[in-house]
Amino acid sequence: MSAQAPHNTLLIPGPIEFDDAVLQSMSHYAESHVAPGFVKVFGETLTLVRKLFQSTNPTAQPFIISGSGTLGWDLVSANLIERGENALVLNTGYFGDSFGQCLETYGANVTHLKAPIGDRTSLEEVEAALKEKSYKLITLTHVDTSTGVLSDVKGVAQLVRRVSPDTLVVVDGVCSVGSEEIAFDEWDLDAVLTASQKAIGCPPGLSIVMTSGRAIQAAQSRKTPPGAYYASIANWLPIMQNYENNKPSYFATPPTQLVHALHTTLTQITADVPGRFAIHTEVSDKVKAAAAELGLKQLAARPECQAHGMTAMYLPEGLVPADVLPGLLKRGVIFAAGLHKEIATKYIRFGHMGVSVTDPKRGDVDNALAALKEALAEAKQAKGL
Amino acid sequence: MSAQAPHNTLLIPGPIEFDDAVLQSMSHYAESHVAPGFVKVFGETLTLVRKLFQSTNPTAQPFIISGSGTLGWDLVSANLIERGENALVLNTGYFGDSFGQCLETYGANVTHLKAPIGDRTSLEEVEAALKEKSYKLITLTHVDTSTGVLSDVKGVAQLVRRVSPDTLVVVDGVCSVGSEEIAFDEWDLDAVLTASQKAIGCPPGLSIVMTSGRAIQAAQSRKTPPGAYYASIANWLPIMQNYENNKPSYFATPPTQLVHALHTTLTQITADVPGRFAIHTEVSDKVKAAAAELGLKQLAARPECQAHGMTAMYLPEGLVPADVLPGLLKRGVIFAAGLHKEIATKYIRFGHMGVSVTDPKRGDVDNALAALKEALAEAKQAKGL
């Protein structure tokens, strides 16, 4: 039983449903951000981020900053690359476009490798691109929230180390961290940026960035000063180091309540990180099989390109999201409409992450699948399809 | 009676104690950031920000962004001034130094007019500086959290309009908005930036910036693109306009729970804005009189330089904060140590803002004054003073 007020079940690709304990942490009473109680919680939360990324390398450095996931792009673009240097963006949708714009804001020369909708760029194409020019960094969207396409982070990272070993590997993990496997050290990644409100299961408002020693070194050996102040690694690094060493420190006031909530959810998640990925895969398989049974094709056609925390499905010919979403809502279920500009009216998105997946007693996924079946039938009937 | 878990009373100059209803809003169940329910709440909250600033001019524009107060400096520095243009910083402590660094990060030429500790620069000096050079903008810290010095925002704004009418007047109101009078339109200000966790009485995690039509015009008529992506006015302006017009819109996921909490506290505050300033002045006068009775001198010597939401007091000769703060804590009261580098060990800071001031039934201020008296006597005795 949930302690929360009755409400429709939020099954969009973030924000997601919350565990009761996480939500209760949000109403923690007022605390000083430099008092021992909070310093300890913030320090532990940073250590839990390392665990979430399966990282034990002491040169790696997590950052937890008040902001949206988008802020992570600025942290990368203003610190890890300098004006006039080259960035390669593996573009699988809306979020690749935007990350590219952010990089350009700070003066990077951006090359996009655009994959067709629903697919990802092949390793051969990436290798060819890497051999053409010297890139300071390469970015890839682990799961593109607009299309549900899963990138091959491990494969790309291996390729980069072989072909262009100094290029920094930057992963936009906003829609993947907490539901897709990431082995930060083992895969030799340089930066993974994410947000609190997706598979991590915390309310929105935290930008979380994990960086390698190589990335920190790049930030510290810039020829020019960082391009931003609030998004400056130099300004935040001593703060994060101090808190993790249990010492208060001040650059900007941390969002104390959100940090408590993050602490609560990461404590739950890190109790069994591999188990978390396994259950997300299992439930995703079930959702995708059920969608296929309803005759719904996924945007991500090839199974290896399909995310495990969300499913983007084309609607049957003749239906638009506005035909189906109200029928879902009537049954207490909230899905999202399409987001990719070129095909937005042709598909819907179902987010299956966090507590809706890990707590089967809630019945969220089964209820959603049953509601989808009924809402689709209703919509088809209304349209005479 | 408070619904919160028992805890020591937080009387630092932010974060501050929360009203129960505000804290309950923090555990709002999961919602889509583009669904009608949240769109309405966010739109109303933007309108409430206008009311908080006593602004009715439709060309003025509020921004509510996930981030710390510090992010407001980037919003100003990356949008309202261009590389090579001049900024005049009226510097009354720690926060003037930092705002200057932020402006320089984005390429501004910064001139600091430093006031002696505990004082503010005279209007004559400001006038002389404005006549020497052409300034794109002037910044002043309304209340410097490190010293409790209150700036003359109205006087400076009038002066600027007379002497250098095109110069943008930018107010750092992190420690003033909600406890000090600000008449945004009437005083003809161009930007006031603040945060959620001080006199506004919301948990930390929101950067709130009010801008004039003149400021928006300056951002839109730049010769060069904005210096930041996450802190770009061009990226946020359509989002804020859409939400206030009840239309969903996406640039980055807003922190839905914090926005609910801000909505709750601003609804309370804007029920009587002049009354709010009046009670903060009344309680501040009482605190300052009590401090004087205990023989404690304020950092802000002249009454017209004294903030109404906090009091920074020198300790008696021979005592440091570590002699007094534990005695306060023992009595359930949390004050802050000094922050201004040159004199940090000589003084303590008492924040009296928000619900601790507006809800006398809590007894927060009276209890704190009684605890201060006892803790001081105890510390003096221990030191044989």
XYZ file of N, CA and C in Angstrom, chain A residues 4-7 10 12 14-18 23 26-33 66-68 70-71 73-74 94-95 98 101-102 105-106 197 203-205 226-230 250-258, chain B residues 4-7 10 12 14-18 23 26-33 66-68 70-71 73-74 94-95 98 101-102 105-106 197 203-205 226-230 250-258:
312
model
N 0.968 7.518 -0.575
C 0.741 8.710 -1.388
C -0.743 8.915 -1.682
N -1.092 10.165 -1.949
C -2.468 10.469 -2.330
C -2.806 9.704 -3.612
N -4.079 9.301 -3.770
C -4.452 8.548 -4.980
C -4.157 9.397 -6.218
N -3.608 8.763 -7.224
C -3.281 9.507 -8.449
C -3.108 8.523 -9.601
N 2.080 7.315 -13.321
C 2.910 8.047 -14.281
C 3.895 7.081 -14.933
N 5.563 7.609 -18.032
C 6.228 8.285 -19.139
C 7.728 8.058 -18.947
N 10.060 9.428 -17.704
C 10.560 10.355 -16.710
C 9.877 11.705 -16.800
N 9.558 12.304 -15.593
C 9.652 11.723 -14.254
C 8.829 10.447 -14.116
N 9.174 9.635 -13.097
C 8.509 8.348 -12.894
C 7.868 8.288 -11.507
N 7.154 7.230 -11.239
C 6.561 7.001 -9.917
C 7.659 6.893 -8.848
N 7.310 7.333 -7.626
C 8.293 7.299 -6.548
C 7.961 6.242 -5.515
N 9.873 9.707 -1.453
C 9.025 10.899 -1.413
C 8.993 11.495 -0.003
N 11.710 13.853 0.789
C 11.577 15.205 0.230
C 11.043 16.203 1.254
N 10.348 15.703 2.289
C 9.858 16.651 3.296
C 10.742 16.640 4.535
N 12.010 16.426 4.350
C 12.930 16.512 5.492
C 12.914 17.934 6.037
N 12.918 18.050 7.363
C 12.901 19.403 7.975
C 14.141 20.202 7.588
N 14.079 21.490 7.816
C 15.153 22.414 7.419
C 16.478 22.071 8.105
N 17.509 22.100 7.321
C 18.856 21.775 7.792
C 19.858 22.752 7.207
N 20.909 23.036 7.926
C 22.010 23.802 7.350
C 22.778 22.908 6.388
N 23.139 23.468 5.248
C 23.882 22.712 4.237
C 25.329 22.481 4.649
N 22.547 21.093 -8.167
C 21.179 21.564 -8.329
C 20.965 22.006 -9.774
N 20.048 21.333 -10.473
C 19.789 21.673 -11.876
C 19.085 20.536 -12.575
N 18.679 20.767 -13.810
C 18.064 19.712 -14.619
C 19.156 18.901 -15.301
N 19.776 18.712 -18.328
C 20.356 19.592 -19.351
C 21.640 20.270 -18.878
N 21.702 20.596 -17.595
C 22.896 21.256 -17.062
C 24.153 20.416 -17.278
N 25.025 18.883 -19.894
C 25.610 19.234 -21.191
C 26.544 20.431 -21.049
N 26.112 21.420 -20.242
C 26.972 22.590 -20.027
C 28.242 22.191 -19.280
N 16.315 13.699 -30.903
C 16.150 15.042 -30.339
C 17.322 15.462 -29.448
N 17.780 14.542 -28.591
C 18.754 14.938 -27.577
C 20.169 15.084 -28.137
N 20.253 18.664 -29.469
C 20.368 19.679 -28.420
C 21.760 19.676 -27.781
N 23.929 21.616 -29.945
C 23.752 23.071 -29.787
C 24.487 23.584 -28.557
N 24.438 22.803 -27.491
C 25.130 23.212 -26.266
C 26.644 23.271 -26.513
N 27.502 26.324 -28.385
C 27.409 27.534 -27.565
C 28.765 27.858 -26.939
N 29.496 26.822 -26.555
C 30.794 27.032 -25.903
C 31.955 26.967 -26.912
N 15.405 12.240 -12.126
C 13.977 11.905 -12.211
C 13.628 10.738 -13.127
N 12.714 12.688 -7.395
C 12.084 13.814 -8.098
C 13.105 14.617 -8.918
N 12.631 15.350 -9.924
C 13.538 16.138 -10.756
C 14.172 17.292 -9.987
N 15.376 17.690 -10.412
C 16.048 18.844 -9.793
C 17.517 18.621 -9.499
N 37.446 27.927 -18.005
C 36.172 27.277 -18.311
C 35.172 28.303 -18.841
N 34.251 27.841 -19.677
C 33.316 28.751 -20.330
C 32.125 29.152 -19.482
N 31.951 28.557 -18.319
C 30.794 28.873 -17.486
C 31.233 29.016 -16.031
N 30.370 29.608 -15.212
C 30.689 29.784 -13.793
C 29.940 28.745 -12.959
N 28.608 28.730 -13.090
C 27.822 27.754 -12.325
C 28.158 26.343 -12.792
N 31.515 25.396 0.665
C 30.463 26.198 0.045
C 30.848 26.769 -1.313
N 30.046 26.468 -2.327
C 30.097 27.233 -3.569
C 28.688 27.756 -3.896
N 27.696 26.893 -3.762
C 26.293 27.282 -3.921
C 25.509 26.348 -3.014
N 24.355 26.793 -2.535
C 23.599 25.974 -1.577
C 23.033 24.727 -2.254
N 23.398 23.533 -1.777
C 22.839 22.312 -2.372
C 21.365 22.159 -2.001
N 20.588 21.497 -2.865
C 19.163 21.300 -2.590
C 18.995 20.167 -1.586
N 19.027 20.517 -0.316
C 19.150 19.537 0.764
C 18.076 18.445 0.710
N 16.819 18.824 0.453
C 15.750 17.815 0.452
C 15.937 16.828 -0.703
N 16.275 17.333 -1.885
C 16.502 16.441 -3.024
C 17.684 15.510 -2.770
N 6.170 18.448 11.618
C 7.515 17.999 11.278
C 8.157 17.224 12.422
N 9.120 16.384 12.080
C 9.865 15.653 13.102
C 10.578 16.665 13.999
N 10.741 16.344 15.281
C 11.402 17.285 16.190
C 12.815 17.579 15.695
N 13.199 18.821 15.730
C 14.543 19.194 15.270
C 14.924 20.545 15.846
N 16.343 26.110 12.823
C 17.365 26.602 11.899
C 17.206 28.110 11.714
N 19.702 30.344 10.552
C 20.850 30.870 9.812
C 20.282 31.723 8.673
N 19.546 31.400 5.784
C 19.134 30.512 4.706
C 20.036 29.311 4.566
N 19.421 28.088 4.291
C 17.983 27.789 4.327
C 17.354 28.121 5.678
N 16.010 28.269 5.672
C 15.298 28.644 6.888
C 14.246 27.581 7.219
N 13.602 27.750 8.376
C 12.509 26.857 8.771
C 11.361 26.922 7.753
N 10.657 25.797 7.593
C 9.562 25.754 6.630
C 8.216 25.690 7.321
N 6.342 22.262 3.233
C 7.109 21.015 3.264
C 6.266 19.850 2.736
N 6.357 19.317 -0.916
C 7.561 18.681 -1.443
C 7.354 17.196 -1.719
N 6.368 16.573 -1.041
C 6.137 15.153 -1.307
C 4.931 14.962 -2.210
N 4.723 15.880 -3.121
C 3.659 15.698 -4.101
C 3.967 14.471 -4.956
N 2.936 13.676 -5.254
C 3.153 12.462 -6.058
C 3.670 12.811 -7.450
N 4.179 11.816 -8.147
C 4.788 12.007 -9.466
C 3.787 12.572 -10.468
N 4.252 13.530 -11.224
C 3.426 14.204 -12.233
C 4.242 14.426 -13.486
N 3.596 14.407 -14.615
C 4.272 14.812 -15.842
C 4.422 16.323 -15.838
N 5.610 16.770 -16.263
C 5.888 18.211 -16.294
C 5.136 18.912 -17.428
N 15.501 25.282 -12.354
C 16.152 24.342 -11.443
C 17.617 24.734 -11.287
N 18.008 25.061 -10.061
C 19.393 25.476 -9.813
C 19.508 26.208 -8.494
N 20.735 26.510 -8.089
C 20.957 27.304 -6.881
C 20.879 28.790 -7.233
N 23.138 30.874 -7.169
C 24.338 31.180 -7.951
C 24.061 31.170 -9.456
N 23.169 30.294 -9.899
C 22.851 30.207 -11.319
C 22.329 31.541 -11.860
N 23.506 34.425 -11.320
C 24.650 35.220 -11.797
C 24.988 34.858 -13.231
N 24.928 33.555 -13.554
C 25.202 33.135 -14.934
C 24.131 33.661 -15.880
N 31.506 39.106 0.422
C 31.779 37.851 -0.263
C 31.039 37.729 -1.592
N 29.756 38.096 -1.616
C 28.935 37.810 -2.786
C 29.205 38.780 -3.946
N 32.203 37.242 -5.761
C 31.852 36.081 -6.574
C 31.053 36.482 -7.820
N 33.458 37.553 -10.314
C 34.131 36.428 -10.983
C 33.243 35.820 -12.063
N 31.964 35.703 -11.776
C 31.034 35.143 -12.762
C 30.978 36.046 -13.990
N 33.986 35.550 -16.073
C 33.962 34.269 -16.789
C 33.353 34.442 -18.181
N 32.350 35.294 -18.276
C 31.678 35.502 -19.560
C 32.248 36.699 -20.320
N 15.415 29.376 -1.017
C 15.570 28.871 0.351
C 15.770 29.937 1.430
N 12.289 25.063 0.211
C 13.588 24.378 0.223
C 14.497 24.854 -0.926
N 15.809 24.666 -0.778
C 16.738 25.104 -1.823
C 16.592 24.275 -3.093
N 16.920 24.886 -4.249
C 16.889 24.168 -5.517
C 16.245 24.943 -6.653
N 24.354 34.165 -26.794
C 24.504 34.071 -25.337
C 25.677 33.161 -24.972
N 26.303 33.422 -23.838
C 27.514 32.698 -23.463
C 27.266 31.345 -22.832
N 26.021 30.988 -22.578
C 25.729 29.715 -21.914
C 24.525 29.064 -22.572
N 24.329 27.782 -22.321
C 23.196 27.057 -22.901
C 22.109 26.884 -21.839
N 22.460 26.256 -20.716
C 21.459 26.057 -19.663
C 21.024 27.407 -19.093
N 8.790 22.469 -23.484
C 9.933 21.727 -22.940
C 11.285 22.300 -23.354
N 12.113 22.605 -22.366
C 13.537 22.821 -22.637
C 14.352 21.916 -21.712
N 13.971 21.869 -20.446
C 14.583 20.963 -19.471
C 13.497 20.655 -18.448
N 13.552 19.488 -17.828
C 12.478 19.092 -16.913
C 12.474 19.969 -15.660
N 11.374 20.679 -15.388
C 11.332 21.501 -14.174
C 11.220 20.620 -12.929
N 11.727 21.096 -11.810
C 11.670 20.319 -10.557
C 10.273 20.424 -9.969
N 9.407 19.516 -10.392
C 7.974 19.636 -10.123
C 7.636 19.804 -8.631
N 8.290 19.013 -7.777
C 7.966 19.107 -6.341
C 8.357 20.475 -5.780
N 9.522 20.967 -6.142
C 9.939 22.289 -5.661
C 9.008 23.384 -6.171
